[in-house]
CSV table of C-alpha atoms in Angstrom, one decimal:
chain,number,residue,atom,x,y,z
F,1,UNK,CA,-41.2,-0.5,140.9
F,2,UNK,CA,-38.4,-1.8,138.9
F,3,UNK,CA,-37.8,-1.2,135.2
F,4,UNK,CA,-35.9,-1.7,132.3
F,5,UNK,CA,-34.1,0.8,131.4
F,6,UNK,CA,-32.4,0.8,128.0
F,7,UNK,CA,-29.7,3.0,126.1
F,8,UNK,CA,-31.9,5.5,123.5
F,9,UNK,CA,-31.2,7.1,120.5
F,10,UNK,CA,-33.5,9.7,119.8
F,11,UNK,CA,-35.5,10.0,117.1
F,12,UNK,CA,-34.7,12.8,114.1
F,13,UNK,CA,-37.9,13.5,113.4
F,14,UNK,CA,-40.8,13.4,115.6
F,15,UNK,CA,-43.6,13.8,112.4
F,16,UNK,CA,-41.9,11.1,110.1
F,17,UNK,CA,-43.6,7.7,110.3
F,18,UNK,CA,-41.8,4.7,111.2
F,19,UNK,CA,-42.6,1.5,109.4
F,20,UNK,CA,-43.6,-1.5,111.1
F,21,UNK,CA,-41.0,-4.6,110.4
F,22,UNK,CA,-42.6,-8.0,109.8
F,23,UNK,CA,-42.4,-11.0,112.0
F,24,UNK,CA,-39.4,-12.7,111.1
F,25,UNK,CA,-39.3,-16.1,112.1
F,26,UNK,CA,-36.9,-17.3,109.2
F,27,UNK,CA,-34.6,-14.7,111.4
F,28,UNK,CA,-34.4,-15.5,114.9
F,29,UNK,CA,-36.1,-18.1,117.4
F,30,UNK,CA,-36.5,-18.2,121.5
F,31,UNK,CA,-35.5,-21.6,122.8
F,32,UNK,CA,-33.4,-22.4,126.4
F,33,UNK,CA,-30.5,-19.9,126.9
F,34,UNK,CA,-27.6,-20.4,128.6
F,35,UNK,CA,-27.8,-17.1,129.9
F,36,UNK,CA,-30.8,-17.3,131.5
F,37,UNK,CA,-34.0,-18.8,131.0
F,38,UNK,CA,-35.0,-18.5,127.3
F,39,UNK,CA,-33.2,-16.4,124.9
F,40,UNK,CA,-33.8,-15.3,121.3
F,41,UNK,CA,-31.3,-16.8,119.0
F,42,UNK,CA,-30.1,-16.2,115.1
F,43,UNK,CA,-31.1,-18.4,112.5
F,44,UNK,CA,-29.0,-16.7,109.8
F,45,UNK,CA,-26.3,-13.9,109.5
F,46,UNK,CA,-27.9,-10.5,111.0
F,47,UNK,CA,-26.0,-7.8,109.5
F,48,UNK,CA,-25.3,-4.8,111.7
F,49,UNK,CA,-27.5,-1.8,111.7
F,50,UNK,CA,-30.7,-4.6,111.0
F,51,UNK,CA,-33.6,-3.2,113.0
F,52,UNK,CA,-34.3,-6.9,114.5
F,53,UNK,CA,-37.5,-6.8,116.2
F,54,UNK,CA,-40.2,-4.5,117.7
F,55,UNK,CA,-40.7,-4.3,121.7
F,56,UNK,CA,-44.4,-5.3,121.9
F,57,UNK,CA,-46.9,-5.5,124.4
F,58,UNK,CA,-49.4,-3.2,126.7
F,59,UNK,CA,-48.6,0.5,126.3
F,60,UNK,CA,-49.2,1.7,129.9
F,61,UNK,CA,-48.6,4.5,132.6
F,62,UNK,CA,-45.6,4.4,135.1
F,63,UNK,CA,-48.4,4.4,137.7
F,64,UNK,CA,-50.6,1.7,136.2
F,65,UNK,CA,-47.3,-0.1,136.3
F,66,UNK,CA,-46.5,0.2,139.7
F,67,UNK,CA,-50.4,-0.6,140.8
F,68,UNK,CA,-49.6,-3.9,138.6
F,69,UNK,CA,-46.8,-5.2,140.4
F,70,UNK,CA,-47.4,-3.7,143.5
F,71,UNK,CA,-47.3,-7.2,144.9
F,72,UNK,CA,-44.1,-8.3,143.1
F,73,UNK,CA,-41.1,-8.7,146.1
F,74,UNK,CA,-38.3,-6.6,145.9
F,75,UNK,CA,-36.2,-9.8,145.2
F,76,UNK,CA,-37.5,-10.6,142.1
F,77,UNK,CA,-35.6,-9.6,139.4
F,78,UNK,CA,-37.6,-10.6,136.1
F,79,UNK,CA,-39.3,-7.8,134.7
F,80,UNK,CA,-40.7,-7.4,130.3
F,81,UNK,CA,-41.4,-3.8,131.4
F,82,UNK,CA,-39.3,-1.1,129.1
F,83,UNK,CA,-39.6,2.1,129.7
F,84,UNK,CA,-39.9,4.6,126.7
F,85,UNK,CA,-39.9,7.8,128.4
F,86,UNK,CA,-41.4,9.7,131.3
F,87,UNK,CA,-45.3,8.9,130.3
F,88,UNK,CA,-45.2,5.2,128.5
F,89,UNK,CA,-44.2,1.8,129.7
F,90,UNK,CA,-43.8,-1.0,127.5
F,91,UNK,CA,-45.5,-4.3,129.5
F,92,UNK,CA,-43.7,-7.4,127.5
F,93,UNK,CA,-45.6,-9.0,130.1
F,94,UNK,CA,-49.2,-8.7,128.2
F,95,UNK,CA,-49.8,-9.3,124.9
F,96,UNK,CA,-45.5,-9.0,124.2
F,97,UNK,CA,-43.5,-10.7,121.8
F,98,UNK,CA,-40.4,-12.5,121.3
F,99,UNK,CA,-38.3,-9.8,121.9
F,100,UNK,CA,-39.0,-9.9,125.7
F,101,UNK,CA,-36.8,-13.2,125.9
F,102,UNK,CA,-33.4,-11.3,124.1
F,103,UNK,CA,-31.4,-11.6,127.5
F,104,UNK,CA,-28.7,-8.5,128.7
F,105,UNK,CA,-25.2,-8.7,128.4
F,106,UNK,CA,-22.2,-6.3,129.6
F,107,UNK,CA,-20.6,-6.6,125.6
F,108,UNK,CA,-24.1,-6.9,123.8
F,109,UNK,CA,-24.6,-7.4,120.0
F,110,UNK,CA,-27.6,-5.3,119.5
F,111,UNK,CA,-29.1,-2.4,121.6
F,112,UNK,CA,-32.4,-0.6,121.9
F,113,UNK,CA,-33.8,2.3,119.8
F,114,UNK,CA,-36.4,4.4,120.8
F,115,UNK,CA,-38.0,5.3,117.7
F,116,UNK,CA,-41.1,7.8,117.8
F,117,UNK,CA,-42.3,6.2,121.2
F,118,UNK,CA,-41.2,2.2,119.7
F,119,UNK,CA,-38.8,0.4,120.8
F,120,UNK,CA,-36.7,-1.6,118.4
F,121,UNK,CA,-33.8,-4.0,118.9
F,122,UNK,CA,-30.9,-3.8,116.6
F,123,UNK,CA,-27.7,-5.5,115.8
F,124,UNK,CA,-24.7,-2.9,116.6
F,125,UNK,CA,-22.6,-6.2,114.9
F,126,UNK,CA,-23.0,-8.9,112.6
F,127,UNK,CA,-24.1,-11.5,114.6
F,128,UNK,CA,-23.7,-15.0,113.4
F,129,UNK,CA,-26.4,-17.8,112.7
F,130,UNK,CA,-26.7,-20.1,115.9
F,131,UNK,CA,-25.6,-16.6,118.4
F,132,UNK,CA,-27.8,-16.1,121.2
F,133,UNK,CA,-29.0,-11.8,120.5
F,134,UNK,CA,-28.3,-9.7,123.8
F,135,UNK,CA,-28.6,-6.1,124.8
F,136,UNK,CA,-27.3,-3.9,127.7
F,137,UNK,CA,-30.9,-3.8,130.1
F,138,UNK,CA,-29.1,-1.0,131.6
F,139,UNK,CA,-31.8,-1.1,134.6
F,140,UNK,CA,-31.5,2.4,136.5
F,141,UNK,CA,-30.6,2.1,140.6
F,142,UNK,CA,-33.0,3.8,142.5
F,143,UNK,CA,-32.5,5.3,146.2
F,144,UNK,CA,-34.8,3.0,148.0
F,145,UNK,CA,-32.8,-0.4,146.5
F,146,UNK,CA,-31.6,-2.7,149.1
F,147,UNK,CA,-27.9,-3.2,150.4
F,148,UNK,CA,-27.6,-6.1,147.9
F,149,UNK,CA,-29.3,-5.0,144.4
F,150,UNK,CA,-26.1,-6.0,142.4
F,151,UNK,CA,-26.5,-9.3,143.8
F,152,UNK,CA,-30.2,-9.5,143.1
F,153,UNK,CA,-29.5,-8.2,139.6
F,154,UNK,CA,-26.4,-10.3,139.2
F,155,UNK,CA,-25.3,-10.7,135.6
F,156,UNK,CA,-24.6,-14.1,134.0
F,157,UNK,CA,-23.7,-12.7,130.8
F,158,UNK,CA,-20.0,-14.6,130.8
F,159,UNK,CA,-18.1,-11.5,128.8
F,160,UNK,CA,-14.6,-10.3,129.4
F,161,UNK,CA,-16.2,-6.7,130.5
F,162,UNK,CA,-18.7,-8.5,132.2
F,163,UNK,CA,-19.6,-5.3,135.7
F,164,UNK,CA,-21.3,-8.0,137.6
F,165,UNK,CA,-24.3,-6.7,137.6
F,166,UNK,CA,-27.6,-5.2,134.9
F,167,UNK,CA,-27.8,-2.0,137.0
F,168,UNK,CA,-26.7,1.3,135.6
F,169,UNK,CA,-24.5,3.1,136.3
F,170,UNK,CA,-22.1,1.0,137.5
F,171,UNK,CA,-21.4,0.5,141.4
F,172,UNK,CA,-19.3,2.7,142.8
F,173,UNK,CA,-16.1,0.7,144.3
F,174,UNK,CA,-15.6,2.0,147.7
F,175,UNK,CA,-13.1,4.7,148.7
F,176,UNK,CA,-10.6,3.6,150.9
């Protein structure tokens, strides 16, 4: 199976209770991306440090996971699943929200908190009105990937510091 895999910030305090942030449409909105596919874009200024949005969707297993998309080829690299930590997978794919459309991006403008077992997107910059929102996916390799993974997870972010590729780490470049 292949998952998301996003940078974490741990949460201080694993009693405190973390609020739940409204729908924001006056915020952000998911039309065509140049990126890829759809992506969520800004509607207004986003200051940084905003908690954005909320990962949704169906809280399951790693193993109920990889029964689910079983089926799904090796080739295919669109995936809503996040994992949270070694028990919970967020499924984006059921009952998600907009944030499963925020596409990656080697030189992002927001990036993923894990809050108390949430995930939350938010802006590491002010990000201007009309700017497509991005995130590192940071998808882990695993042993068992074929020969051409960074091709399959090619990245079409465009930035300077662009590595090619959503996997993480980055490749190795071969010793001469």
């Amino acid at each position: 199976m292949r998952s998301k895999r996003k940078k974490q910030r741990a949460s201080k305090s694993k009693s405190k209770l973390v609020p739940r942030i409204a729908a924001r449409p006056d915020m952000m909105r998911v039309r065509r991306s140049r990126v890829h596919g759809r992506g969520v874009f800004a509607l207004r200024r986003i200051r940084k440090g905003t908690r954005v949005i909320e990962y949704l969707g169906d809280r399951i297993t790693h193993r109920q996971a990889d029964v689910r998309y079983q089926d799904k080829s090796e080739r295919d690299n669109h995936t809503f699943l996040f994992i949270v930590d070694r028990g919970v997978v967020i499924d984006a794919g059921v009952d998600g929200n907009d944030a499963r459309f925020i596409n990656h991006s080697c030189d992002p403008n927001c990036e993923s908190v894990i809050d108390d077992r949430r995930v939350f997107v938010e802006a590491v910059r002010t990000i201007k009105p009309g700017e497509e929102l991005t995130y590192d996916y940071q998808i882990g390799r695993d042993r068992g990937d074929p020969p051409d993974a960074d091709e399959i997870f090619a990245c079409r972010c465009g930035a300077k510091s662009c590595r090619g590729s959503m996997l993480w780490p980055p490749k190795r470049k071969a010793r001469k």
